[in-house]
PDB file of C-alpha atoms and ligand atoms in Angstrom:
ATOM      1  CA  MET A   1      -2.935  -2.885 -16.886  1.00 86.00           C
ATOM      2  CA  ASP A   2      -3.396  -6.506 -17.894  1.00 91.00           C
ATOM      3  CA  GLN A   3      -6.520  -7.512 -15.905  1.00 93.00           C
ATOM      4  CA  LYS A   4      -6.106 -11.173 -16.696  1.00 94.00           C
ATOM      5  CA  GLU A   5      -2.528 -11.251 -15.429  1.00 96.00           C
ATOM      6  CA  LEU A   6      -3.628  -9.453 -12.253  1.00 96.00           C
ATOM      7  CA  GLU A   7      -6.458 -11.906 -11.582  1.00 96.00           C
ATOM      8  CA  THR A   8      -4.313 -14.965 -12.342  1.00 96.00           C
ATOM      9  CA  PHE A   9      -1.527 -13.816 -10.036  1.00 97.00           C
ATOM     10  CA  PHE A  10      -3.977 -12.728  -7.345  1.00 96.00           C
ATOM     11  CA  ARG A  11      -5.619 -16.176  -7.345  1.00 96.00           C
ATOM     12  CA  SER A  12      -2.255 -17.953  -7.278  1.00 96.00           C
ATOM     13  CA  LEU A  13      -0.843 -15.921  -4.371  1.00 97.00           C
ATOM     14  CA  ASP A  14      -1.120 -17.887  -1.125  1.00 97.00           C
ATOM     15  CA  ARG A  15      -2.295 -15.338   1.467  1.00 98.00           C
ATOM     16  CA  SER A  16      -1.306 -17.677   4.308  1.00 98.00           C
ATOM     17  CA  LEU A  17       2.362 -16.981   3.472  1.00 98.00           C
ATOM     18  CA  PHE A  18       1.771 -13.426   4.737  1.00 98.00           C
ATOM     19  CA  LEU A  19       0.189 -14.445   8.046  1.00 98.00           C
ATOM     20  CA  GLU A  20       1.508 -15.637  11.394  1.00 97.00           C
ATOM     21  CA  ASP A  21       0.977 -19.323  12.224  1.00 97.00           C
ATOM     22  CA  ASP A  22      -2.087 -18.743  14.406  1.00 97.00           C
ATOM     23  CA  MET A  23      -3.874 -16.868  11.596  1.00 97.00           C
ATOM     24  CA  LYS A  24      -2.973 -19.058   8.612  1.00 97.00           C
ATOM     25  CA  GLU A  25      -6.148 -21.156   8.855  1.00 97.00           C
ATOM     26  CA  TYR A  26      -8.236 -17.992   8.270  1.00 97.00           C
ATOM     27  CA  ALA A  27      -6.328 -16.909   5.164  1.00 97.00           C
ATOM     28  CA  TYR A  28      -9.172 -17.882   2.803  1.00 97.00           C
ATOM     29  CA  LEU A  29     -11.654 -15.507   4.483  1.00 97.00           C
ATOM     30  CA  ASP A  30     -12.421 -12.273   2.630  1.00 97.00           C
ATOM     31  CA  GLN A  31     -11.714 -10.274   5.765  1.00 96.00           C
ATOM     32  CA  PRO A  32      -8.946  -8.171   7.263  1.00 96.00           C
ATOM     33  CA  LEU A  33      -6.855 -10.209   9.720  1.00 97.00           C
ATOM     34  CA  PRO A  34      -4.407  -9.229  12.487  1.00 97.00           C
ATOM     35  CA  ILE A  35      -0.694  -9.233  11.610  1.00 97.00           C
ATOM     36  CA  GLY A  36       0.589  -8.052  15.022  1.00 96.00           C
ATOM     37  CA  PHE A  37       1.440  -4.625  16.472  1.00 95.00           C
ATOM     38  CA  GLY A  38      -2.245  -3.647  16.224  1.00 93.00           C
ATOM     39  CA  GLN A  39      -2.085  -3.772  12.393  1.00 95.00           C
ATOM     40  CA  THR A  40      -4.036  -5.750   9.802  1.00 96.00           C
ATOM     41  CA  ILE A  41      -3.701  -7.347   6.387  1.00 97.00           C
ATOM     42  CA  SER A  42      -6.548  -5.948   4.268  1.00 95.00           C
ATOM     43  CA  GLN A  43      -9.385  -8.051   2.925  1.00 96.00           C
ATOM     44  CA  PRO A  44      -8.393  -9.650  -0.411  1.00 97.00           C
ATOM     45  CA  SER A  45     -11.310  -8.219  -2.416  1.00 97.00           C
ATOM     46  CA  LEU A  46     -10.324  -4.689  -1.371  1.00 97.00           C
ATOM     47  CA  VAL A  47      -6.660  -5.309  -2.247  1.00 98.00           C
ATOM     48  CA  LEU A  48      -7.758  -6.408  -5.707  1.00 97.00           C
ATOM     49  CA  GLU A  49     -10.101  -3.451  -6.129  1.00 97.00           C
ATOM     50  CA  MET A  50      -7.491  -0.917  -5.015  1.00 98.00           C
ATOM     51  CA  THR A  51      -4.938  -2.433  -7.393  1.00 98.00           C
ATOM     52  CA  ARG A  52      -7.415  -2.111 -10.260  1.00 98.00           C
ATOM     53  CA  LEU A  53      -8.046   1.525  -9.305  1.00 98.00           C
ATOM     54  CA  LEU A  54      -4.339   2.258  -9.143  1.00 98.00           C
ATOM     55  CA  SER A  55      -3.956   0.575 -12.529  1.00 98.00           C
ATOM     56  CA  PRO A  56      -0.159   0.093 -12.618  1.00 98.00           C
ATOM     57  CA  GLU A  57       1.616  -0.412 -15.928  1.00 97.00           C
ATOM     58  CA  LYS A  58       4.549  -2.756 -16.565  1.00 97.00           C
ATOM     59  CA  ASP A  59       6.986   0.193 -16.543  1.00 98.00           C
ATOM     60  CA  SER A  60       5.475   1.958 -13.499  1.00 98.00           C
ATOM     61  CA  ARG A  61       7.495   3.078 -10.502  1.00 98.00           C
ATOM     62  CA  ILE A  62       5.230   2.692  -7.485  1.00 98.00           C
ATOM     63  CA  LEU A  63       5.418   4.165  -3.989  1.00 98.00           C
ATOM     64  CA  GLU A  64       3.521   2.111  -1.407  1.00 98.00           C
ATOM     65  CA  ILE A  65       2.864   3.472   2.088  1.00 98.00           C
ATOM     66  CA  GLY A  66       2.104   0.829   4.721  1.00 97.00           C
ATOM     67  CA  THR A  67       3.919  -2.394   3.760  1.00 98.00           C
ATOM     68  CA  GLY A  68       2.214  -4.350   6.557  1.00 98.00           C
ATOM     69  CA  SER A  69       2.447  -8.056   5.729  1.00 98.00           C
ATOM     70  CA  GLY A  70       3.766  -7.451   2.199  1.00 98.00           C
ATOM     71  CA  PHE A  71       0.709  -9.036   0.516  1.00 98.00           C
ATOM     72  CA  GLN A  72      -0.300  -5.894  -1.415  1.00 98.00           C
ATOM     73  CA  THR A  73       3.391  -5.232  -2.149  1.00 98.00           C
ATOM     74  CA  ALA A  74       3.703  -8.611  -3.897  1.00 98.00           C
ATOM     75  CA  ILE A  75       0.781  -7.821  -6.185  1.00 98.00           C
ATOM     76  CA  LEU A  76       2.134  -4.375  -7.027  1.00 98.00           C
ATOM     77  CA  ALA A  77       5.603  -5.809  -7.659  1.00 98.00           C
ATOM     78  CA  LYS A  78       4.162  -8.390 -10.060  1.00 97.00           C
ATOM     79  CA  MET A  79       2.268  -5.719 -12.016  1.00 97.00           C
ATOM     80  CA  SER A  80       4.969  -3.016 -12.277  1.00 98.00           C
ATOM     81  CA  ALA A  81       8.684  -2.291 -12.733  1.00 98.00           C
ATOM     82  CA  GLU A  82       9.638  -1.114  -9.215  1.00 98.00           C
ATOM     83  CA  VAL A  83       7.937  -0.793  -5.848  1.00 98.00           C
ATOM     84  CA  TYR A  84       9.303   1.538  -3.155  1.00 98.00           C
ATOM     85  CA  THR A  85       7.559   0.489   0.036  1.00 98.00           C
ATOM     86  CA  VAL A  86       7.591   2.324   3.383  1.00 98.00           C
ATOM     87  CA  GLU A  87       6.518   0.885   6.739  1.00 98.00           C
ATOM     88  CA  ARG A  88       6.839   2.493  10.168  1.00 96.00           C
ATOM     89  CA  ILE A  89       7.110  -0.732  12.216  1.00 96.00           C
ATOM     90  CA  VAL A  90      10.531  -2.294  11.761  1.00 97.00           C
ATOM     91  CA  GLU A  91       9.453  -5.816  12.798  1.00 97.00           C
ATOM     92  CA  LEU A  92       6.651  -5.866  10.197  1.00 98.00           C
ATOM     93  CA  MET A  93       9.026  -4.611   7.527  1.00 98.00           C
ATOM     94  CA  GLU A  94      11.617  -7.291   8.316  1.00 98.00           C
ATOM     95  CA  LYS A  95       9.018 -10.040   8.011  1.00 98.00           C
ATOM     96  CA  ALA A  96       7.537  -8.614   4.820  1.00 98.00           C
ATOM     97  CA  LYS A  97      11.000  -8.324   3.261  1.00 98.00           C
ATOM     98  CA  LYS A  98      11.791 -11.963   4.068  1.00 98.00           C
ATOM     99  CA  ARG A  99       8.518 -13.126   2.508  1.00 98.00           C
ATOM    100  CA  LEU A 100       8.969 -11.066  -0.647  1.00 98.00           C
ATOM    101  CA  GLU A 101      12.574 -12.213  -1.064  1.00 98.00           C
ATOM    102  CA  ALA A 102      11.450 -15.839  -0.626  1.00 98.00           C
ATOM    103  CA  LEU A 103       9.020 -15.205  -3.507  1.00 97.00           C
ATOM    104  CA  ASN A 104      11.989 -13.926  -5.558  1.00 97.00           C
ATOM    105  CA  PHE A 105      10.868 -10.310  -5.916  1.00 98.00           C
ATOM    106  CA  SER A 106      14.000  -8.299  -6.686  1.00 97.00           C
ATOM    107  CA  ASN A 107      12.177  -5.108  -7.741  1.00 98.00           C
ATOM    108  CA  VAL A 108      11.044  -4.070  -4.231  1.00 98.00           C
ATOM    109  CA  PHE A 109      12.925  -1.432  -2.200  1.00 98.00           C
ATOM    110  CA  TYR A 110      12.288  -1.058   1.518  1.00 98.00           C
ATOM    111  CA  LYS A 111      12.319   1.844   3.955  1.00 98.00           C
ATOM    112  CA  VAL A 112      11.349   2.065   7.621  1.00 97.00           C
ATOM    113  CA  GLY A 113       9.991   5.496   8.523  1.00 95.00           C
ATOM    114  CA  ASP A 114       7.155   7.981   8.110  1.00 94.00           C
ATOM    115  CA  GLY A 115       5.657   7.150   4.737  1.00 95.00           C
ATOM    116  CA  SER A 116       3.149   9.980   4.996  1.00 93.00           C
ATOM    117  CA  ARG A 117       6.067  12.139   3.823  1.00 94.00           C
ATOM    118  CA  GLY A 118       6.795   9.811   0.906  1.00 97.00           C
ATOM    119  CA  TRP A 119      10.302   8.800  -0.180  1.00 98.00           C
ATOM    120  CA  HIS A 120      11.638  11.817  -1.993  1.00 97.00           C
ATOM    121  CA  GLU A 121      14.948  10.309  -3.178  1.00 98.00           C
ATOM    122  CA  TYR A 122      13.216   8.205  -5.837  1.00 98.00           C
ATOM    123  CA  ALA A 123      10.361  10.559  -6.771  1.00 98.00           C
ATOM    124  CA  PRO A 124       8.488  11.115  -8.969  1.00 98.00           C
ATOM    125  CA  TYR A 125       6.321   8.001  -8.824  1.00 98.00           C
ATOM    126  CA  ASP A 126       3.852   6.959 -11.518  1.00 98.00           C
ATOM    127  CA  ARG A 127       1.599   5.424  -8.898  1.00 98.00           C
ATOM    128  CA  ILE A 128       1.187   5.886  -5.135  1.00 98.00           C
ATOM    129  CA  MET A 129      -0.759   3.398  -2.998  1.00 98.00           C
ATOM    130  CA  VAL A 130      -1.530   4.299   0.617  1.00 98.00           C
ATOM    131  CA  THR A 131      -2.958   1.487   2.755  1.00 97.00           C
ATOM    132  CA  ALA A 132      -3.585   3.359   6.023  1.00 96.00           C
ATOM    133  CA  ALA A 133      -6.114   6.120   6.721  1.00 95.00           C
ATOM    134  CA  ALA A 134      -4.723   9.644   6.360  1.00 94.00           C
ATOM    135  CA  ARG A 135      -6.056  12.690   8.234  1.00 91.00           C
ATOM    136  CA  VAL A 136      -5.628  14.897   5.168  1.00 93.00           C
ATOM    137  CA  LEU A 137      -4.216  14.423   1.683  1.00 95.00           C
ATOM    138  CA  PRO A 138      -0.423  14.506   2.300  1.00 95.00           C
ATOM    139  CA  GLY A 139       1.032  17.385   0.278  1.00 94.00           C
ATOM    140  CA  GLU A 140       4.399  15.665  -0.005  1.00 95.00           C
ATOM    141  CA  LEU A 141       2.796  12.619  -1.641  1.00 97.00           C
ATOM    142  CA  VAL A 142       1.012  14.874  -4.130  1.00 97.00           C
ATOM    143  CA  ASN A 143       4.349  16.548  -4.926  1.00 97.00           C
ATOM    144  CA  GLN A 144       6.008  13.147  -5.415  1.00 98.00           C
ATOM    145  CA  LEU A 145       3.322  11.930  -7.857  1.00 98.00           C
ATOM    146  CA  ALA A 146       4.404  12.197 -11.498  1.00 98.00           C
ATOM    147  CA  ASN A 147       2.353  14.101 -14.053  1.00 98.00           C
ATOM    148  CA  GLY A 148      -0.113  11.623 -15.530  1.00 98.00           C
ATOM    149  CA  GLY A 149       0.098   9.608 -12.301  1.00 98.00           C
ATOM    150  CA  ARG A 150      -2.523   8.048 -10.020  1.00 98.00           C
ATOM    151  CA  MET A 151      -2.758   7.774  -6.232  1.00 98.00           C
ATOM    152  CA  VAL A 152      -5.184   5.669  -4.188  1.00 98.00           C
ATOM    153  CA  ILE A 153      -5.589   6.761  -0.553  1.00 98.00           C
ATOM    154  CA  PRO A 154      -8.173   6.402   2.229  1.00 97.00           C
ATOM    155  CA  ILE A 155      -8.815   9.761   3.929  1.00 96.00           C
ATOM    156  CA  GLY A 156     -10.864  10.255   7.054  1.00 94.00           C
ATOM    157  CA  PRO A 157     -11.182   9.535  10.755  1.00 90.00           C
ATOM    158  CA  PRO A 158     -10.650   6.162  12.439  1.00 85.00           C
ATOM    159  CA  PHE A 159     -13.464   3.640  11.756  1.00 87.00           C
ATOM    160  CA  VAL A 160     -14.621   4.996   8.385  1.00 93.00           C
ATOM    161  CA  GLN A 161     -12.888   6.798   5.543  1.00 96.00           C
ATOM    162  CA  GLU A 162     -13.448   7.841   1.939  1.00 97.00           C
ATOM    163  CA  LEU A 163     -11.306   5.930  -0.523  1.00 98.00           C
ATOM    164  CA  LYS A 164      -9.961   8.599  -2.887  1.00 98.00           C
ATOM    165  CA  LEU A 165      -8.543   8.287  -6.368  1.00 98.00           C
ATOM    166  CA  ILE A 166      -6.219  11.220  -7.042  1.00 98.00           C
ATOM    167  CA  THR A 167      -5.080  11.809 -10.599  1.00 98.00           C
ATOM    168  CA  LYS A 168      -2.469  14.266 -11.797  1.00 98.00           C
ATOM    169  CA  THR A 169      -2.958  15.459 -15.346  1.00 97.00           C
ATOM    170  CA  ASP A 170      -0.097  15.783 -17.812  1.00 96.00           C
ATOM    171  CA  ASP A 171      -0.120  19.510 -16.944  1.00 96.00           C
ATOM    172  CA  GLY A 172       0.171  18.793 -13.223  1.00 96.00           C
ATOM    173  CA  ASP A 173      -3.439  19.598 -12.258  1.00 97.00           C
ATOM    174  CA  ILE A 174      -4.942  17.504  -9.450  1.00 97.00           C
ATOM    175  CA  GLN A 175      -8.309  15.771  -9.695  1.00 97.00           C
ATOM    176  CA  MET A 176      -9.865  13.902  -6.795  1.00 97.00           C
ATOM    177  CA  GLU A 177     -12.803  11.519  -6.734  1.00 97.00           C
ATOM    178  CA  THR A 178     -14.378   9.512  -3.922  1.00 98.00           C
ATOM    179  CA  VAL A 179     -14.779   5.866  -4.823  1.00 97.00           C
ATOM    180  CA  GLU A 180     -16.400   4.338  -1.728  1.00 96.00           C
ATOM    181  CA  MET A 181     -16.324   4.154   2.058  1.00 96.00           C
ATOM    182  CA  VAL A 182     -13.644   1.907   3.606  1.00 96.00           C
ATOM    183  CA  ARG A 183     -12.138   1.100   6.980  1.00 94.00           C
ATOM    184  CA  PHE A 184      -8.371   1.140   7.445  1.00 94.00           C
ATOM    185  CA  VAL A 185      -6.027   1.376  10.415  1.00 92.00           C
ATOM    186  CA  GLU A 186      -4.736   4.883  11.014  1.00 92.00           C
ATOM    187  CA  LEU A 187      -1.822   6.414   9.194  1.00 94.00           C
ATOM    188  CA  GLN A 188       0.647   7.795  11.742  1.00 93.00           C
ATOM    189  CA  GLY A 189       3.082  10.623  11.219  1.00 87.00           C
ATOM    190  CA  GLN A 190       2.958  14.133   9.888  1.00 82.00           C
ATOM    191  CA  TYR A 191      -0.207  13.680   7.798  1.00 79.00           C
ATOM    192  CA  GLY A 192      -1.653  10.962   9.977  1.00 77.00           C
ATOM    193  CA  TRP A 193      -3.560  10.894  13.212  1.00 79.00           C
ATOM    194  CA  THR A 194      -0.650  10.859  15.686  1.00 75.00           C
ATOM    195  CA  GLU A 195       2.999  11.804  15.416  1.00 66.00           C
ATOM    196  CA  GLY A 196       4.112   8.182  15.750  1.00 57.00           C
ATOM    197  CA  GLY A 197       7.626   8.746  17.194  1.00 51.00           C
ATOM    198  CA  PHE A 198       9.602   8.322  13.993  1.00 53.00           C
ATOM    199  CA  THR A 199      13.362   8.051  14.165  1.00 45.00           C
ATOM    200  CA  ASP A 200      14.191   8.748  10.512  1.00 47.00           C
ATOM    201  CA  GLU A 201      13.651  12.524  10.596  1.00 43.00           C
TER     202      GLU A 201
HETATM  203  N1  SAM B   1      -1.161  -3.428   2.642  1.00 83.60           N
HETATM  204  C1  SAM B   1      -0.796  -4.140   3.829  1.00 83.60           C
HETATM  205  C2  SAM B   1      -0.859  -5.632   3.618  1.00 83.60           C
HETATM  206  O1  SAM B   1      -1.106  -6.082   2.480  1.00 83.60           O
HETATM  207  O2  SAM B   1      -0.605  -6.370   4.584  1.00 83.60           O
HETATM  208  C3  SAM B   1      -1.679  -3.760   4.990  1.00 83.60           C
HETATM  209  C4  SAM B   1      -1.353  -2.418   5.510  1.00 83.60           C
HETATM  210  S1  SAM B   1      -2.007  -2.097   7.117  1.00 83.60           S
HETATM  211  C5  SAM B   1      -3.724  -1.924   6.797  1.00 83.60           C
HETATM  212  C6  SAM B   1      -1.406  -0.426   7.309  1.00 83.60           C
HETATM  213  C7  SAM B   1       0.089  -0.342   7.570  1.00 83.60           C
HETATM  214  O3  SAM B   1       0.451   1.032   7.528  1.00 83.60           O
HETATM  215  C8  SAM B   1       0.500  -0.857   8.944  1.00 83.60           C
HETATM  216  O4  SAM B   1       1.470  -1.854   8.792  1.00 83.60           O
HETATM  217  C9  SAM B   1       1.061   0.387   9.629  1.00 83.60           C
HETATM  218  O5  SAM B   1       2.124   0.110  10.509  1.00 83.60           O
HETATM  219  C10 SAM B   1       1.498   1.222   8.443  1.00 83.60           C
HETATM  220  N2  SAM B   1       1.640   2.667   8.700  1.00 83.60           N
HETATM  221  C11 SAM B   1       0.862   3.490   9.413  1.00 83.60           C
HETATM  222  N3  SAM B   1       1.323   4.750   9.375  1.00 83.60           N
HETATM  223  C12 SAM B   1       2.450   4.727   8.614  1.00 83.60           C
HETATM  224  C13 SAM B   1       3.389   5.710   8.191  1.00 83.60           C
HETATM  225  N4  SAM B   1       3.272   6.996   8.534  1.00 83.60           N
HETATM  226  N5  SAM B   1       4.406   5.326   7.420  1.00 83.60           N
HETATM  227  C14 SAM B   1       4.556   4.027   7.057  1.00 83.60           C
HETATM  228  N6  SAM B   1       3.701   3.050   7.409  1.00 83.60           N
HETATM  229  C15 SAM B   1       2.659   3.395   8.184  1.00 83.60           C
END
């Protein structure tokens, strides 16, 4: 990954574009902020760090779980070939899609549903980014990760989780390391903390 390109784009991306009017004035803060529906946009320094960990390449196909505001999606889309992004809340997805289209991203594909089960039609993915806290490592995401691929995922209970870097070797073996402690909203769905009432099953 081109670190300089990542940092330049990251600095140029106006976070206020991804926030509702009443939150725009706080966009510069290095803090998570509410985006509605009990969800948050992550703190910018963590978005940058997780992108570095994921380390997308220009030809990568990325699966992102938890579109939220679309801020992380924009960064992934800039740094890769294609981003397949899944969000469970239709209103958040509609807003994120509008923002990303206004920024002229044509390499992002959108799905509303339970992302904890991945998006099998377009698998395998070179990179998988999960931005909500899973209860366990979702087996279907592991299956959808390409050999040689990387996945970044917070795993653990509400309030504090371990940020995991999962790597799949060229032979398909799985390696897992804990990077640090983080705090994300809960992943819902089959591998999340509640069933979530999905309609796409
Ligand atoms: N990366 C996002 C951003 O830049 O704004 C922030 C993501 S927010 C911390 C987590 C998102 O995951 C929420 O929008 C939530 O609705 C979504 N989510 C939770 N469980 C999900 C699931 N099973 N499938 C898809 N999205 C899910």
